[in-house]
């Protein structure tokens, strides 16, 4: 495995000097968060970010995320220009040596939570999702920028964003993804970049919007949508693991050769569509990270892995899910599991 941690750039309260103290770290996952979807990442901007990382001896291992615009997802008027910009970003990242690009195809919103600091009873807190709370959201009031999203929405913006999906069901959204892959997978392949689509989080429809990256059947359909080896998956154990029907170690085994990036996170499921995030350790939640690491170790998967959302511990504040302590503890746990399980040591 290639052990990584995410860094949100200069706005991130966890700085690179702190990440430097984390043992066994091979590189950093980051993005040019100021650039909106549809705008290409230039070689200069990429190089500036690489220089900031290099000051602390880090490589930029994964670009997460190069955002896919709503025009691409809905096949809107700017679609072709935005695909061209996305492809240019991939080409520029590849030329700079950033070989993995994470993205998602979730309509309107990226990941969704209903509570960003749920007390866990021991002084720590974590993010939570409760379907009943989601149903109480009044979308006409808009949505404040949720932690780690690029922006919030006014009520009017949300109404317009949802209207674009009136005629888009899962089948059509998948066709838009397949068309996108037809355009960008060859570019990625030529650039020496692996694309890694992130599952929907949570892995079910929210607010009636279509979602197409939820389970094994969806992953199968997506993998089949393009033959390029540059077309890969982000295996996010927390996103997929919120659905009890997703057997994660079986999915890890089944898709091992298509996995280009791993997000390792644990959740405690409290209802059919309710969960909260917990420590990575197996005692804390319902995700079998041990089984997932075992499946990847057995298959010789050696891709970037980062510990995903942790709890906020020991009074730390900052970006929910992205405190330093629990992610560092989680990483050490995963490294230990992997060292014990990987016979070839990779
Ligand atoms: C949440 C993250 C997601 C992820 C994107 C990938 O913390 O895992 O925001 O970066 O969905 O495109």
Short mmCIF file of C-alpha atoms and ligand atoms in Angstrom, two decimals:
data_model
loop_
_atom_site.label_atom_id
_atom_site.label_comp_id
_atom_site.label_asym_id
_atom_site.label_seq_id
_atom_site.Cartn_x
_atom_site.Cartn_y
_atom_site.Cartn_z
CA UNK A 1 0.00 0.00 0.00
CA UNK A 2 0.98 3.60 -0.45
CA UNK A 3 0.11 5.30 2.86
CA UNK A 4 -1.34 8.78 2.55
CA UNK A 5 -3.18 11.46 4.51
CA UNK A 6 -5.46 14.15 3.14
CA UNK A 7 -4.49 17.81 3.40
CA UNK A 8 -6.99 20.56 2.57
CA UNK A 9 -4.33 23.13 1.64
CA UNK A 10 -3.32 26.26 3.52
CA UNK A 11 -6.82 26.55 5.06
CA UNK A 12 -6.36 23.19 6.78
CA UNK A 13 -5.81 23.59 10.54
CA UNK A 14 -3.72 20.39 10.40
CA UNK A 15 -0.55 21.62 8.76
CA UNK A 16 2.04 19.72 6.79
CA UNK A 17 4.55 19.96 9.64
CA UNK A 18 2.11 18.02 11.82
CA UNK A 19 1.53 15.43 9.12
CA UNK A 20 5.31 15.06 8.79
CA UNK A 21 5.35 13.53 12.28
CA UNK A 22 3.00 10.71 11.27
CA UNK A 23 5.10 7.56 10.83
CA UNK A 24 5.26 5.65 7.59
CA UNK A 25 3.55 8.26 5.46
CA UNK A 26 4.36 8.00 1.75
CA UNK A 27 2.51 10.99 0.38
CA UNK A 28 -0.32 13.48 0.47
CA UNK A 29 -3.81 13.58 -0.98
CA UNK A 30 -4.88 17.09 -1.83
CA UNK A 31 -6.72 19.24 -4.36
CA UNK A 32 -6.77 22.77 -5.70
CA UNK A 33 -9.87 23.49 -3.68
CA UNK A 34 -10.18 27.12 -4.82
CA UNK A 35 -10.77 26.16 -8.43
CA UNK A 36 -14.42 25.58 -9.29
CA UNK A 37 -15.61 22.64 -11.39
CA UNK A 38 -15.13 23.32 -15.08
CA UNK A 39 -11.85 25.24 -14.72
CA UNK A 40 -8.64 23.46 -15.78
CA UNK A 41 -5.79 22.97 -13.30
CA UNK A 42 -2.81 24.64 -14.90
CA UNK A 43 0.77 23.31 -14.73
CA UNK A 44 1.73 26.41 -12.70
CA UNK A 45 -0.99 25.88 -10.09
CA UNK A 46 -0.12 22.20 -9.82
CA UNK A 47 3.56 23.00 -9.44
CA UNK A 48 2.88 25.59 -6.72
CA UNK A 49 1.02 22.95 -4.70
CA UNK A 50 3.81 20.45 -5.26
CA UNK A 51 6.37 22.96 -4.02
CA UNK A 52 4.37 23.57 -0.83
CA UNK A 53 4.34 19.80 -0.24
CA UNK A 54 8.00 19.37 -1.13
CA UNK A 55 8.97 21.89 1.55
CA UNK A 56 7.96 19.19 4.00
CA UNK A 57 9.41 16.37 1.95
CA UNK A 58 6.07 15.16 0.61
CA UNK A 59 4.92 14.01 -2.80
CA UNK A 60 1.45 14.78 -4.13
CA UNK A 61 0.19 11.24 -4.49
CA UNK A 62 -3.52 11.66 -5.24
CA UNK A 63 -5.59 14.56 -6.56
CA UNK A 64 -8.85 14.41 -4.61
CA UNK A 65 -11.01 15.58 -6.11
CA UNK A 66 -10.95 17.02 -9.57
CA UNK A 67 -14.61 18.05 -9.39
CA UNK A 68 -17.02 16.96 -12.10
CA UNK A 69 -19.40 19.79 -12.93
CA UNK A 70 -23.17 19.59 -12.90
CA UNK A 71 -23.05 20.34 -16.63
CA UNK A 72 -21.18 17.06 -17.16
CA UNK A 73 -23.47 15.07 -14.85
CA UNK A 74 -26.64 16.47 -16.42
CA UNK A 75 -25.34 16.72 -20.01
CA UNK A 76 -25.99 20.47 -19.91
CA UNK A 77 -24.89 23.14 -22.41
CA UNK A 78 -21.33 23.54 -21.07
CA UNK A 79 -20.73 19.81 -20.94
CA UNK A 80 -18.13 19.51 -23.70
CA UNK A 81 -16.11 22.52 -22.52
CA UNK A 82 -16.11 21.19 -18.95
CA UNK A 83 -15.04 17.71 -20.09
CA UNK A 84 -12.20 19.30 -22.05
CA UNK A 85 -11.14 21.27 -18.95
CA UNK A 86 -11.30 18.11 -16.81
CA UNK A 87 -9.21 16.20 -19.34
CA UNK A 88 -6.69 19.03 -19.39
CA UNK A 89 -6.39 18.88 -15.59
CA UNK A 90 -5.75 15.13 -15.82
CA UNK A 91 -3.12 15.64 -18.53
CA UNK A 92 -1.39 18.34 -16.48
CA UNK A 93 -1.50 16.26 -13.30
CA UNK A 94 -0.04 13.26 -15.10
CA UNK A 95 2.74 15.38 -16.61
CA UNK A 96 3.57 16.62 -13.09
CA UNK A 97 3.71 13.06 -11.74
CA UNK A 98 0.37 12.99 -9.89
CA UNK A 99 -0.80 9.56 -10.98
CA UNK A 100 -4.16 9.08 -9.25
CA UNK A 101 -7.24 11.27 -9.67
CA UNK A 102 -10.29 10.80 -7.46
CA UNK A 103 -13.71 12.11 -8.50
CA UNK A 104 -17.36 11.47 -7.86
CA UNK A 105 -20.56 11.52 -9.85
CA UNK A 106 -23.02 12.45 -7.09
CA UNK A 107 -25.77 14.81 -8.26
CA UNK A 108 -25.75 18.30 -6.75
CA UNK A 109 -24.17 17.41 -3.39
CA UNK A 110 -21.00 15.63 -2.53
CA UNK A 111 -21.24 13.57 0.68
CA UNK A 112 -24.02 14.38 3.11
CA UNK A 113 -24.35 14.33 6.88
CA UNK A 114 -27.04 15.60 9.23
CA UNK A 115 -24.83 16.17 12.28
CA UNK A 116 -21.20 17.27 12.22
CA UNK A 117 -20.32 16.89 15.87
CA UNK A 118 -22.39 14.15 17.45
CA UNK A 119 -21.08 13.48 20.98
CA UNK A 120 -19.99 9.87 21.29
CA UNK A 121 -20.27 9.85 25.08
CA UNK A 122 -16.56 9.79 25.86
CA UNK A 123 -15.77 13.43 25.13
CA UNK A 124 -15.11 12.82 21.44
CA UNK A 125 -17.51 13.60 18.62
CA UNK A 126 -18.05 12.48 15.05
CA UNK A 127 -20.28 13.07 12.05
CA UNK A 128 -23.63 11.34 11.78
CA UNK A 129 -26.42 10.78 9.28
CA UNK A 130 -30.05 10.23 10.21
CA UNK A 131 -32.62 9.85 7.46
CA UNK A 132 -35.38 11.44 9.58
CA UNK A 133 -33.22 14.53 10.09
CA UNK A 134 -32.47 14.73 6.38
CA UNK A 135 -36.19 14.62 5.62
CA UNK A 136 -36.66 17.61 7.89
CA UNK A 137 -34.25 19.79 5.87
CA UNK A 138 -36.16 22.69 4.30
CA UNK A 139 -34.49 22.95 0.92
CA UNK A 140 -36.27 26.21 0.10
CA UNK A 141 -34.05 27.78 2.77
CA UNK A 142 -30.92 26.70 0.89
CA UNK A 143 -28.06 24.77 2.40
CA UNK A 144 -25.11 26.25 4.22
CA UNK A 145 -21.75 25.12 3.00
CA UNK A 146 -21.25 21.80 4.72
CA UNK A 147 -17.83 21.02 6.07
CA UNK A 148 -15.38 20.25 3.26
CA UNK A 149 -17.82 21.17 0.47
CA UNK A 150 -16.62 23.85 -1.91
CA UNK A 151 -19.75 26.02 -1.48
CA UNK A 152 -23.26 26.32 -0.08
CA UNK A 153 -26.53 27.00 -1.90
CA UNK A 154 -29.35 29.50 -1.67
CA UNK A 155 -32.90 28.12 -1.84
CA UNK A 156 -33.17 29.38 -5.41
CA UNK A 157 -29.88 27.75 -6.43
CA UNK A 158 -31.01 24.46 -4.96
CA UNK A 159 -34.34 24.65 -6.77
CA UNK A 160 -32.51 25.21 -10.06
CA UNK A 161 -29.95 22.48 -9.33
CA UNK A 162 -32.68 19.94 -8.56
CA UNK A 163 -34.70 20.96 -11.62
CA UNK A 164 -31.82 19.87 -13.83
CA UNK A 165 -32.39 16.31 -12.60
CA UNK A 166 -36.15 16.26 -13.25
CA UNK A 167 -35.70 14.10 -16.33
CA UNK A 168 -32.58 12.23 -15.19
CA UNK A 169 -33.08 8.82 -13.67
CA UNK A 170 -30.32 6.41 -12.67
CA UNK A 171 -30.13 4.93 -16.15
CA UNK A 172 -29.54 8.32 -17.75
CA UNK A 173 -27.09 9.42 -15.11
CA UNK A 174 -25.12 6.25 -15.76
CA UNK A 175 -25.15 7.03 -19.50
CA UNK A 176 -23.70 10.45 -18.72
CA UNK A 177 -20.97 8.79 -16.67
CA UNK A 178 -20.25 6.32 -19.47
CA UNK A 179 -20.00 9.19 -21.99
CA UNK A 180 -17.67 11.05 -19.62
CA UNK A 181 -15.47 7.96 -19.31
CA UNK A 182 -15.35 7.53 -23.08
CA UNK A 183 -13.93 11.05 -23.28
CA UNK A 184 -11.56 11.07 -20.33
CA UNK A 185 -10.36 7.48 -19.79
CA UNK A 186 -8.17 7.49 -22.96
CA UNK A 187 -6.69 10.83 -21.88
CA UNK A 188 -5.90 9.43 -18.43
CA UNK A 189 -4.38 6.31 -19.93
CA UNK A 190 -2.12 8.37 -22.20
CA UNK A 191 -1.16 10.59 -19.25
CA UNK A 192 -0.26 7.63 -17.03
CA UNK A 193 -3.04 8.53 -14.58
CA UNK A 194 -5.53 6.20 -12.89
CA UNK A 195 -9.01 7.60 -12.38
CA UNK A 196 -10.82 6.54 -9.23
CA UNK A 197 -14.55 7.12 -8.92
CA UNK A 198 -15.76 7.54 -5.35
CA UNK A 199 -18.96 5.82 -4.20
CA UNK A 200 -22.03 7.80 -3.24
CA UNK A 201 -22.07 8.80 0.39
CA UNK A 202 -24.47 7.77 1.81
CA UNK A 203 -25.02 4.96 -0.72
CA UNK A 204 -28.68 5.63 -1.43
CA UNK A 205 -30.77 8.30 -3.09
CA UNK A 206 -31.13 11.52 -1.08
CA UNK A 207 -33.86 14.10 -1.74
CA UNK A 208 -35.06 11.92 -4.62
CA UNK A 209 -31.90 12.54 -6.66
CA UNK A 210 -30.48 9.63 -8.68
CA UNK A 211 -27.39 7.88 -7.26
CA UNK A 212 -25.43 5.31 -9.26
CA UNK A 213 -22.39 4.26 -7.20
CA UNK A 214 -24.02 2.50 -4.26
CA UNK A 215 -23.27 -1.22 -4.27
CA UNK A 216 -21.65 -4.17 -6.03
CA UNK A 217 -24.10 -4.12 -8.95
CA UNK A 218 -23.42 -0.45 -9.55
CA UNK A 219 -19.65 -0.98 -9.37
CA UNK A 220 -19.96 -3.86 -11.84
CA UNK A 221 -21.91 -1.70 -14.28
CA UNK A 222 -19.43 1.15 -13.91
CA UNK A 223 -16.39 -1.07 -14.42
CA UNK A 224 -18.06 -2.48 -17.54
CA UNK A 225 -18.71 1.00 -18.89
CA UNK A 226 -15.14 1.39 -20.14
CA UNK A 227 -12.36 -1.13 -20.72
CA UNK A 228 -9.41 1.15 -20.03
CA UNK A 229 -7.19 0.07 -17.12
CA UNK A 230 -7.00 3.79 -16.31
CA UNK A 231 -10.67 3.63 -15.28
CA UNK A 232 -10.63 2.60 -11.62
CA UNK A 233 -12.50 2.81 -8.35
CA UNK A 234 -12.04 4.53 -5.02
CA UNK A 235 -12.93 1.83 -2.51
CA UNK A 236 -14.47 3.88 0.31
CA UNK A 237 -15.31 1.53 3.16
CA UNK A 238 -17.29 4.16 5.03
CA UNK A 239 -19.49 5.15 2.11
CA UNK A 240 -20.22 1.59 0.96
CA UNK A 241 -20.28 0.33 4.55
CA UNK A 242 -23.28 2.46 5.55
CA UNK A 243 -25.43 -0.11 3.72
CA UNK A 244 -25.41 -3.40 5.66
CA UNK A 245 -26.03 -5.28 2.43
CA UNK A 246 -22.62 -4.30 1.10
CA UNK A 247 -20.29 -7.11 2.15
CA UNK A 248 -17.07 -5.14 2.11
CA UNK A 249 -14.49 -7.89 2.17
CA UNK A 250 -16.35 -9.68 -0.63
CA UNK A 251 -16.48 -6.44 -2.63
CA UNK A 252 -12.78 -5.78 -1.96
CA UNK A 253 -11.92 -9.22 -3.29
CA UNK A 254 -14.21 -8.90 -6.29
CA UNK A 255 -12.98 -5.49 -7.41
CA UNK A 256 -9.35 -5.71 -6.23
CA UNK A 257 -7.90 -5.30 -9.72
CA UNK A 258 -9.98 -2.15 -10.37
CA UNK A 259 -9.29 -0.43 -7.07
CA UNK A 260 -7.04 2.58 -7.63
CA UNK A 261 -7.44 4.30 -4.25
CA UNK A 262 -8.74 3.30 -0.83
CA UNK A 263 -10.57 5.38 1.78
CA UNK A 264 -10.53 3.47 5.05
CA UNK A 265 -13.22 4.49 7.51
CA UNK A 266 -15.52 2.83 10.00
CA UNK A 267 -19.18 3.52 10.75
CA UNK A 268 -21.63 2.31 13.38
CA UNK A 269 -25.00 1.60 11.79
CA UNK A 270 -27.90 2.56 14.04
CA UNK A 271 -30.82 2.04 11.65
CA UNK A 272 -31.49 1.05 8.03
CA UNK A 273 -30.51 4.57 6.93
CA UNK A 274 -28.82 5.92 10.01
CA UNK A 275 -25.20 5.78 11.02
CA UNK A 276 -22.44 7.69 12.66
CA UNK A 277 -18.69 7.62 12.20
CA UNK A 278 -16.40 5.92 14.70
CA UNK A 279 -12.76 4.98 15.26
CA UNK A 280 -11.15 2.70 12.68
CA UNK A 281 -10.56 -0.05 15.23
CA UNK A 282 -12.76 -3.13 14.79
CA UNK A 283 -14.23 -2.79 18.27
CA UNK A 284 -15.79 0.56 17.39
CA UNK A 285 -18.13 -0.07 14.46
CA UNK A 286 -19.61 -2.29 11.81
CA UNK A 287 -17.05 -2.05 9.00
CA UNK A 288 -14.74 -5.03 8.68
CA UNK A 289 -11.53 -3.14 7.91
CA UNK A 290 -9.55 -6.22 8.84
CA UNK A 291 -11.36 -8.22 6.13
CA UNK A 292 -10.86 -5.45 3.58
CA UNK A 293 -7.14 -5.11 4.28
CA UNK A 294 -6.81 -8.90 4.17
CA UNK A 295 -8.53 -9.05 0.76
CA UNK A 296 -6.31 -6.33 -0.66
CA UNK A 297 -3.17 -7.81 0.86
CA UNK A 298 -4.02 -11.23 -0.59
CA UNK A 299 -4.59 -9.73 -4.03
CA UNK A 300 -1.35 -7.74 -3.86
CA UNK A 301 -3.18 -4.43 -4.21
CA UNK A 302 -0.60 -1.66 -3.80
CA UNK A 303 -2.45 1.63 -4.31
CA UNK A 304 -2.73 4.84 -2.29
CA UNK A 305 -4.77 4.40 0.88
CA UNK A 306 -5.79 7.12 3.28
CA UNK A 307 -7.52 6.95 6.63
CA UNK A 308 -10.83 8.71 6.06
CA UNK A 309 -13.01 10.57 8.54
CA UNK A 310 -12.14 10.05 12.15
CA UNK A 311 -13.55 11.40 15.40
CA UNK A 312 -12.51 14.73 16.88
CA UNK A 313 -10.46 13.82 19.93
CA UNK A 314 -9.00 15.45 23.02
CA UNK A 315 -10.69 18.78 22.41
CA UNK A 316 -9.41 19.33 18.89
CA UNK A 317 -11.46 21.46 16.50
CA UNK A 318 -11.20 21.95 12.76
CA UNK A 319 -12.69 20.33 9.69
CA UNK A 320 -15.17 17.69 10.90
CA UNK A 321 -13.81 14.22 10.21
CA UNK A 322 -10.38 15.62 9.44
CA UNK A 323 -8.81 16.08 12.85
CA UNK A 324 -5.26 14.84 13.15
CA UNK A 325 -5.40 12.42 16.05
CA UNK A 326 -7.97 9.85 15.05
CA UNK A 327 -6.78 9.69 11.48
CA UNK A 328 -3.22 9.12 12.70
CA UNK A 329 -4.40 6.40 15.09
CA UNK A 330 -6.46 4.85 12.28
CA UNK A 331 -3.51 4.92 9.91
CA UNK A 332 -1.30 3.15 12.44
CA UNK A 333 -3.99 0.49 12.92
CA UNK A 334 -4.28 -0.07 9.17
CA UNK A 335 -0.51 -0.17 8.71
CA UNK A 336 -0.26 -2.75 11.47
CA UNK A 337 -2.97 -4.90 9.97
CA UNK A 338 -1.36 -4.68 6.57
CA UNK A 339 2.13 -5.45 7.81
CA UNK A 340 0.82 -8.56 9.50
CA UNK A 341 -1.26 -9.68 6.52
CA UNK A 342 0.76 -8.82 3.42
CA UNK A 343 3.11 -11.63 2.68
CA UNK A 344 5.09 -9.68 0.13
CA UNK A 345 5.35 -6.66 2.42
CA UNK A 346 3.95 -4.15 -0.09
C1 LIG B 1 -15.33 13.28 2.21
C2 LIG B 1 -14.68 12.78 1.00
C3 LIG B 1 -15.43 13.16 -0.24
C4 LIG B 1 -14.61 12.79 -1.45
C5 LIG B 1 -15.29 13.01 -2.73
C6 LIG B 1 -14.52 12.36 -3.82
O1 LIG B 1 -14.68 13.54 3.17
O2 LIG B 1 -14.43 11.43 1.05
O3 LIG B 1 -15.69 14.52 -0.25
O4 LIG B 1 -13.45 13.56 -1.46
O5 LIG B 1 -16.57 12.53 -2.71
O6 LIG B 1 -14.85 12.92 -5.03
#
